[in-house]
Structures are given as structure tokens and as C-alpha cells.
Coordinates of C-alpha atoms and ligand atoms in Angstrom, one line a residue:
X1 CA 134.2 89.9 114.7
X2 CA 137.7 88.8 115.4
X3 CA 139.1 88.7 111.8
X4 CA 142.6 88.0 112.9
X5 CA 141.7 84.3 113.6
X6 CA 139.7 83.7 110.5
X7 CA 141.2 82.2 107.2
X8 CA 141.4 84.0 103.9
X9 CA 138.4 82.1 102.4
X10 CA 136.1 83.1 105.3
X11 CA 137.5 86.9 105.2
X12 CA 136.8 87.0 101.4
X13 CA 133.2 86.2 102.1
X14 CA 132.4 87.7 105.4
X15 CA 134.8 90.7 106.3
X16 CA 132.3 93.1 104.5
X17 CA 129.6 92.2 107.0
X18 CA 126.4 90.0 107.1
X19 CA 123.0 90.7 105.7
X20 CA 121.7 94.2 105.3
X21 CA 120.1 95.0 108.8
X22 CA 117.4 97.3 107.0
X23 CA 116.1 94.7 104.8
X24 CA 117.7 91.3 105.5
X25 CA 119.0 91.1 102.1
X26 CA 121.8 88.6 101.9
X27 CA 123.8 90.5 99.1
X28 CA 124.6 94.1 100.2
X29 CA 122.4 96.9 98.5
X30 CA 124.3 99.4 96.3
X31 CA 124.1 102.9 97.9
X32 CA 124.1 105.3 95.0
X33 CA 123.1 108.4 97.2
X34 CA 125.8 111.0 97.3
X35 CA 124.6 112.5 100.4
X36 CA 123.1 111.3 103.7
X37 CA 120.5 112.9 106.0
X38 CA 121.4 114.9 109.1
X39 CA 119.3 114.5 112.2
X40 CA 117.5 117.5 113.8
X41 CA 120.2 117.4 116.4
X42 CA 122.9 117.9 113.7
X43 CA 124.6 114.6 113.6
X44 CA 124.7 111.8 111.1
X45 CA 123.1 108.6 112.6
X46 CA 124.2 106.5 109.9
X47 CA 127.8 107.7 110.1
X48 CA 128.1 108.8 106.5
X49 CA 127.8 112.5 105.4
X50 CA 128.9 112.7 101.6
X51 CA 130.0 110.0 99.3
X52 CA 133.4 111.6 98.4
X53 CA 134.1 111.3 102.0
X54 CA 132.6 107.9 102.7
X55 CA 129.9 105.5 101.4
X56 CA 128.7 102.2 102.8
X57 CA 129.9 100.2 99.8
X58 CA 133.3 101.8 99.9
X59 CA 133.4 101.2 103.5
X60 CA 132.7 97.5 103.2
X61 CA 135.3 97.3 100.5
X62 CA 138.0 99.0 102.5
X63 CA 137.2 96.7 105.6
X64 CA 137.7 93.7 103.4
X65 CA 140.7 94.8 101.7
X66 CA 142.4 95.6 105.2
X67 CA 141.3 92.2 106.5
X68 CA 142.5 90.3 103.4
X69 CA 146.0 91.8 103.8
X70 CA 146.1 91.8 107.4
X71 CA 146.4 95.5 107.8
X72 CA 144.9 98.1 110.0
X73 CA 143.4 100.4 107.4
X74 CA 142.6 100.6 103.7
X75 CA 141.7 103.4 101.3
X76 CA 139.9 102.6 98.0
X77 CA 140.6 104.4 94.7
X78 CA 139.2 104.6 91.3
X79 CA 142.3 102.8 89.8
X80 CA 145.6 101.4 90.8
X81 CA 147.3 104.5 89.3
X82 CA 145.1 106.8 91.3
X83 CA 146.1 104.8 94.5
X84 CA 149.8 105.1 93.5
X85 CA 149.6 108.8 92.8
X86 CA 148.0 109.6 96.1
X87 CA 150.5 107.4 98.0
X88 CA 153.5 109.0 96.4
X89 CA 152.3 112.4 97.1
X90 CA 151.3 111.5 100.6
X91 CA 154.5 109.7 101.6
X92 CA 157.0 112.1 99.8
X93 CA 157.8 115.8 99.9
X94 CA 159.6 118.0 97.3
X95 CA 163.4 117.4 98.1
X96 CA 163.0 113.7 99.1
X97 CA 163.9 110.5 97.1
X98 CA 162.0 107.3 96.3
X99 CA 164.0 104.3 95.3
X100 CA 162.2 102.1 92.7
X101 CA 162.9 98.9 91.1
X102 CA 164.4 99.1 87.4
X103 CA 161.6 96.8 86.2
X104 CA 158.3 97.9 87.3
X105 CA 154.7 98.7 86.0
X106 CA 155.4 101.2 83.3
X107 CA 152.5 103.5 84.2
X108 CA 153.7 104.2 87.7
X109 CA 157.3 104.7 86.4
X110 CA 155.8 107.4 83.9
X111 CA 153.8 109.0 86.8
X112 CA 157.0 109.3 88.6
X113 CA 159.0 110.8 85.8
X114 CA 156.2 113.1 84.5
X115 CA 154.4 114.3 87.8
X116 CA 156.6 113.6 90.7
X117 CA 159.9 114.7 89.4
X118 CA 158.5 118.1 88.2
X119 CA 157.1 118.4 91.7
X120 CA 160.6 118.2 93.1
X121 CA 160.8 114.4 94.1
X122 CA 164.1 112.4 93.0
X123 CA 163.6 109.1 91.7
X124 CA 166.5 106.3 91.7
X125 CA 166.2 103.0 90.0
X126 CA 167.9 99.9 91.0
X127 CA 168.0 96.2 90.4
X128 CA 166.1 95.1 93.6
X129 CA 167.1 91.5 93.2
X130 CA 170.6 92.8 94.1
X131 CA 170.6 93.7 97.8
X132 CA 174.2 95.2 97.7
X133 CA 172.9 97.6 95.0
X134 CA 169.9 98.5 97.1
X135 CA 172.1 99.3 100.0
X136 CA 174.2 101.6 98.0
X137 CA 171.2 103.3 96.6
X138 CA 169.8 104.2 99.9
X139 CA 171.0 107.8 100.0
X140 CA 170.2 110.0 103.1
X141 CA 167.3 111.7 101.4
X142 CA 165.5 108.5 100.5
X143 CA 162.4 108.3 102.4
X144 CA 160.3 105.7 100.3
X145 CA 161.3 102.3 98.8
X146 CA 158.8 101.2 96.2
X147 CA 159.0 97.3 95.8
X148 CA 157.3 95.2 93.0
X149 CA 157.9 91.5 93.4
X150 CA 157.6 89.6 91.0
X151 CA 158.2 92.6 88.9
X152 CA 156.2 93.7 85.7
X153 CA 157.0 92.3 83.1
X154 CA 160.4 90.6 83.7
X155 CA 159.4 88.6 87.0
X156 CA 162.3 89.7 89.1
X157 CA 162.2 88.7 92.6
X158 CA 162.9 91.1 95.4
X159 CA 163.7 89.8 99.0
X160 CA 161.2 91.9 100.9
X161 CA 162.4 91.4 104.3
X162 CA 165.9 92.0 103.4
X163 CA 165.0 95.4 101.7
X164 CA 162.7 96.3 104.7
X165 CA 165.8 95.9 106.9
X166 CA 167.9 98.1 104.6
X167 CA 165.2 100.7 104.3
X168 CA 164.5 100.9 108.0
X169 CA 168.2 101.4 108.7
X170 CA 168.3 104.3 106.2
X171 CA 165.0 105.8 107.5
X172 CA 162.8 105.0 104.7
X173 CA 159.4 103.5 104.6
X174 CA 158.6 100.5 102.3
X175 CA 155.6 100.4 100.0
X176 CA 154.9 97.0 98.2
X177 CA 152.7 97.1 95.0
X178 CA 151.3 93.6 95.6
X179 CA 149.0 93.6 92.6
X180 CA 150.5 90.4 91.3
X181 CA 150.3 88.8 94.7
X182 CA 146.9 89.3 96.2
X183 CA 145.5 87.4 99.1
X184 CA 148.6 87.3 101.0
X185 CA 150.4 85.3 98.3
X186 CA 153.2 87.7 99.3
X187 CA 152.6 88.3 103.1
X188 CA 153.9 91.7 102.7
X189 CA 153.2 93.1 106.3
X190 CA 154.5 89.9 107.9
X191 CA 157.7 90.7 105.8
X192 CA 157.7 94.0 107.2
X193 CA 156.3 96.5 104.5
X194 CA 154.6 99.5 105.8
X195 CA 152.1 99.9 103.1
X196 CA 150.5 97.6 100.3
X197 CA 149.2 98.9 97.1
X198 CA 146.8 97.0 94.9
X199 CA 145.3 97.6 91.4
X200 CA 142.1 96.0 92.3
X201 CA 141.3 96.1 88.6
X202 CA 143.4 92.9 88.4
X203 CA 143.0 89.6 90.5
X204 CA 141.0 91.1 93.4
X205 CA 138.1 92.0 91.1
X206 CA 139.2 89.3 88.9
X207 CA 136.8 89.5 85.9
X208 CA 138.2 92.3 83.8
X209 CA 135.2 94.5 84.3
X210 CA 136.0 97.2 87.0
X211 CA 138.9 99.6 87.6
X212 CA 140.1 100.2 91.0
X213 CA 143.0 100.5 93.4
X214 CA 143.7 100.5 97.2
X215 CA 146.3 101.5 99.7
X216 CA 146.5 99.4 102.9
X217 CA 148.5 100.4 105.9
X218 CA 150.0 97.9 108.3
X219 CA 149.4 100.3 111.3
X220 CA 147.2 103.3 111.6
X221 CA 148.9 106.6 112.0
X222 CA 150.2 109.8 110.4
X223 CA 151.2 108.2 106.9
X224 CA 147.9 106.6 106.4
X225 CA 146.0 109.7 107.6
X226 CA 147.6 111.9 104.8
X227 CA 146.5 109.2 102.2
X228 CA 143.0 109.3 103.8
X229 CA 143.0 113.3 103.5
X230 CA 143.9 113.1 99.7
X231 CA 141.6 110.3 99.1
X232 CA 138.7 112.3 100.5
X233 CA 139.7 115.8 99.3
X234 CA 140.4 114.8 95.6
X235 CA 137.7 112.1 95.3
X236 CA 139.5 109.8 92.9
X237 CA 137.3 107.0 94.6
X238 CA 135.5 104.0 93.0
X239 CA 131.7 104.4 92.6
X240 CA 129.4 102.5 94.8
X241 CA 128.7 100.0 91.9
X242 CA 132.5 99.5 91.4
X243 CA 132.9 98.8 95.1
X244 CA 130.2 96.3 95.0
X245 CA 131.5 94.6 91.8
X246 CA 135.1 94.5 93.6
X247 CA 133.6 93.0 96.6
X248 CA 131.8 90.4 94.6
X249 CA 135.0 89.3 92.8
X250 CA 136.9 89.2 96.1
X251 CA 134.5 86.5 97.5
X252 CA 136.0 83.9 95.1
X253 CA 139.5 85.3 95.0
X254 CA 141.1 82.5 97.1
X255 CA 139.6 79.7 94.9
X256 CA 140.3 81.7 91.7
X257 CA 143.9 82.1 92.8
X258 CA 144.4 78.3 93.2
X259 CA 143.5 77.9 89.6
X260 CA 145.7 80.8 88.3
X261 CA 148.7 79.4 90.1
X262 CA 148.1 75.8 89.0
X263 CA 147.7 76.8 85.4
X264 CA 150.5 79.4 85.2
X265 CA 152.8 76.6 86.7
X266 CA 151.6 74.0 84.0
X267 CA 152.1 76.6 81.2
X268 CA 155.5 77.7 82.5
X269 CA 156.7 74.1 82.5
X270 CA 155.4 73.5 79.0
X271 CA 157.2 76.6 77.5
X272 CA 160.5 76.0 79.3
X273 CA 160.7 72.4 78.0
X274 CA 159.8 73.6 74.4
X275 CA 162.9 74.3 72.1
X276 CA 160.8 76.9 70.2
X277 CA 161.0 79.2 73.2
X278 CA 164.3 80.9 74.0
X279 CA 163.4 81.9 77.6
X280 CA 160.8 81.8 80.2
X281 CA 160.4 84.2 83.1
X282 CA 158.4 82.5 85.9
X283 CA 159.6 82.5 89.5
X284 CA 158.2 78.9 90.3
X285 CA 160.9 77.5 87.7
X286 CA 163.8 76.1 89.7
X287 CA 165.9 77.8 86.8
X288 CA 164.6 81.2 87.7
X289 CA 167.3 83.3 89.6
X290 CA 164.7 84.3 92.1
X291 CA 163.4 80.9 92.7
X292 CA 164.7 80.5 96.2
X293 CA 163.7 83.8 97.6
X294 CA 160.2 83.4 96.0
X295 CA 159.8 79.9 97.5
X296 CA 160.8 81.3 100.9
X297 CA 158.6 84.5 100.8
X298 CA 155.6 83.6 98.6
X299 CA 152.7 81.2 99.1
X300 CA 152.5 80.0 95.4
X301 CA 154.4 81.6 92.5
X302 CA 151.6 83.7 91.0
X303 CA 149.6 83.6 87.7
X304 CA 151.8 85.8 85.6
X305 CA 154.7 84.8 83.3
X306 CA 156.6 86.3 80.3
X307 CA 158.5 84.4 77.6
X308 CA 160.6 85.0 74.5
X309 CA 159.9 82.8 71.5
X310 CA 162.7 81.9 69.2
X311 CA 162.9 84.2 66.2
X312 CA 163.1 87.6 67.8
X313 CA 160.5 90.2 67.7
X314 CA 158.9 88.7 64.4
X315 CA 158.7 85.2 66.2
X316 CA 157.0 86.9 69.2
X317 CA 154.6 88.8 66.9
X318 CA 153.7 85.4 65.1
X319 CA 152.9 83.7 68.4
X320 CA 150.8 86.6 69.6
X321 CA 148.9 86.6 66.2
X322 CA 148.6 82.8 66.2
X323 CA 146.6 82.2 69.5
X324 CA 143.0 81.6 69.2
X325 CA 141.8 80.9 72.7
X326 CA 144.1 83.4 74.5
X327 CA 143.1 86.9 74.0
X328 CA 145.6 89.7 72.8
X329 CA 144.9 92.3 75.2
X330 CA 146.6 94.3 78.0
X331 CA 146.0 93.7 81.7
X332 CA 145.9 90.8 83.8
X333 CA 144.2 88.9 86.7
X334 CA 140.9 88.1 84.9
X335 CA 139.5 84.7 84.4
X336 CA 140.4 84.7 80.8
X337 CA 144.1 84.3 79.6
X338 CA 145.6 87.4 78.0
X339 CA 148.8 87.7 76.0
X340 CA 150.6 91.0 75.2
X341 CA 153.7 92.4 73.3
X342 CA 154.8 94.3 76.3
X343 CA 157.3 96.7 74.7
X344 CA 154.9 98.1 72.4
X345 CA 152.2 98.6 75.1
X346 CA 155.0 100.3 77.3
X347 CA 155.8 102.8 74.4
X348 CA 159.0 104.2 72.9
X349 CA 161.1 104.5 76.2
X350 CA 160.5 100.9 77.1
X351 CA 163.4 98.6 78.2
X352 CA 161.5 95.6 77.7
X353 CA 163.0 93.2 75.2
X354 CA 161.2 93.5 71.9
X355 CA 160.8 89.7 71.6
X356 CA 159.0 89.4 75.1
X357 CA 155.4 88.4 75.5
X358 CA 153.6 88.6 78.8
X359 CA 150.9 86.1 79.5
X360 CA 148.3 86.5 82.3
X361 CA 147.2 82.9 82.8
X362 CA 143.6 82.6 83.4
X363 CA 141.1 80.0 84.4
X364 CA 140.6 77.9 81.2
X365 CA 141.8 74.3 81.4
X366 CA 145.6 74.2 81.3
X367 CA 145.5 71.6 78.5
X368 CA 143.5 74.0 76.3
X369 CA 145.9 76.9 77.0
X370 CA 149.0 74.7 76.3
X371 CA 147.3 73.5 73.0
X372 CA 146.8 77.0 71.9
X373 CA 150.3 78.0 72.5
X374 CA 151.7 74.9 71.1
X375 CA 149.8 75.5 67.7
X376 CA 150.7 79.3 67.6
X377 CA 154.4 78.5 68.3
X378 CA 154.1 75.9 65.4
X379 CA 152.5 78.4 63.0
X380 CA 154.9 81.2 63.8
X381 CA 157.9 79.3 62.4
Ligands
PLP1 N1 150.5 98.3 89.6 C1 150.8 97.1 88.7 C2 151.7 96.1 89.2 C3 150.1 96.9 87.6 O1 150.3 96.0 86.9 C4 149.1 97.9 87.2 C5 148.3 97.9 85.9 O2 148.6 97.0 85.0 C6 148.9 99.0 88.1 C7 149.6 99.1 89.2 C8 147.8 100.2 87.7 O3 146.5 99.8 87.8 P1 145.3 100.5 87.1 O4 145.5 100.0 85.6 O5 144.1 100.1 87.7 O6 145.5 102.0 87.1

């Protein structure tokens, strides 16, 4: 099958393959077996040996993830954080440096500080929306630039193609954590990234019911082989059922994304126009400092936004307490809208403003979401 010519909606449904050749089942069976029979001649006719190394469901998921992103290879993991850990340890050696954004998913920042730094890797942080600062930070020992755009939770926008040019000139690879921009909403490989990471826990699976992660490589080669080696050796892989659930979610991804984008834009416009809100962070608002770059490099502005209600931390707590339709919970990318007080989720070392609420805009009707926020804003005063 020539996937290169097919559109996202088609790939999401068909890249995993057609009906099961053994039974004709239209929906793929779940292969729970951990081990596969070897022939008398000593080979493995089905191509699988042992599930830590490879499994039909994981294989189908990896093929689909590579096709969706437009990459050559994909490796699936048991969480986005496991994918990040393997990627960092595969792409860096002790004595080398990684450049990361000053605003990024706090779990990966903590992984860097608590696990990679003691291993001998140096970490530099920079505001990646400032290209001059990025250029100054690319020291001779920098081997990897980690990009997250829009960033979590401040929605800062990085000009990916420009950062790739700077990184290349400095001899560093670029990995883009595209968890917030799946389905080529940010065409990271077209913009030059070497690797893409996803927490498939979020939009790709899309129903808040399965953890997972993936690393996808633009080209096959030595960097991806190291990732594949650690994946198979360590076995932080999704179970066959997790792979199956994630693939089921992916089938509707392009259509779910349309709803997320539309709803987030409507909610962001409502919040920006409301005097009870001090600030809204959403790259689709023309007032956002990253609007022009986001409009140029993204297809849609995403389903995530953050905002700071008037009244400081107490005001934010009041709004979070007042919502009835939106659920107070961490995470994102599911069909249901989630709101969270990000600083307290991130812990005592968080630099996130104490009055900031992060909103993962779900697929409820936008009028109902706006009515819920409107009432919570009124009640918190
Ligand atoms: N990357 C980003 C941008 C995230 O938001 C998250 C989780 O929220 C992760 C990675 C980690 O994913 P997981 O929770 O599956 O480990």
C-alpha cells in the first residue's frame, strides 16, 4: 500500500492493515500470547518470537503511528514518559547536553533533573520562542534540542523550522514532543525535526482510558535503532490490549481533532472577551505573541488553552471549584473537558503562575462549555 499518497482520515483507519487473514475478522484480534511457535526448521513463520520484542498488535500500532506522522519508523511504549526516557538515553551520552524549553511538560523536566543529570547529561533551559537566545544556548556539547510547541502549560510557540536550522548548524538533533499536536497538526518532519514523540495517552487514544507513548523517526538509521534496542531490551511496552485500544482511538482522531480545535477556539474567544479573566493563553488568538508563527506552521491551533481568572490564586480556585460539566482532573486530549490548577499538579518547584488554570477542551457542545465557565466565573466572585 502506498501510504504516502493517502490522507490522514484514510491512514487512521487503514494503515494498520485490512481484515484478519486467518479469520476474516474486520476488527483485529488481540494477540495476548507472549510467545510464538518456532517451526521444525528453526524459523518463525509468523515473524514474531516473543512479545517484549514484537507483537502483532504493537506492530499494527507502530505502522499506523509512523504513517500518521509521515515518518519511517515508530516504537511504541507503555507511557509518554517511558518513550521520553528511552529517547533521551538513546540520543544522549554522559558528557553531552540537551537544550529544553523553559516551559515544558513538568514530568519530563523532572526526569531530566532526577535521572539524566545524575547519569552525566547536562541540561540547559531556554525560552524557545526567542531564537537569538536559542542560538546563544547551543554550546558545542549540545547534541539534542527538545521542542514542545505549543508548550505545556503556557502555550509558548516555537518556530520549529528555525530551531531545526540552528540545531543542525550546531550539530544537534531535534526531537519534537508533538503530544499536543497529533495528526500532523504540526507537520514536524516537514519542518525538519528528526524525531517526534507522542504521549498516545492523550489525543491519539483520545478517551482517557489507556496510557501509552511513541517515538517516531523521520528516517531509519542508527538513532532509531538505539531506541528500538532499548524498547526491546527493557520492555516498557504497551500491552496488546493497550495497543488495540490506542488503534481504536486513532481511527476517529482526524474527526475528533476538528471538534477539539473548533471548541477550543470558541472557548478561548469567550474567555478573552470576558472582563472576569485577566489573561488567556491560546495560540489561535491574534493577541497571542506566537500567533503568526503558529498560523504559519500549524494546521489548526490545538485543543489546549490556559487562563488566569481575576482574583489571583483564590479566583482560580473558585473557578475550578465552580465548574459542573467540566471535570477537575489532570491530563488532556480526551473527549471530556478537563480543568486543572497546574501549579499544584506540578509540585513545589513549579514556575507556573499560581492563578493559572489549564483547560483541555473536549467534545461537548461549545455552548455548554461556555455556559459552565460563565457560571463558574460568576460564582467565584
Ligand atoms: N508530553 C507531554 C506534552 C505531556 O503533556 C505528557 C503528559 O501529560 C507527557 C509527555 C507524558 O505522557 P504520559 O503521562 O503518558 O507518561
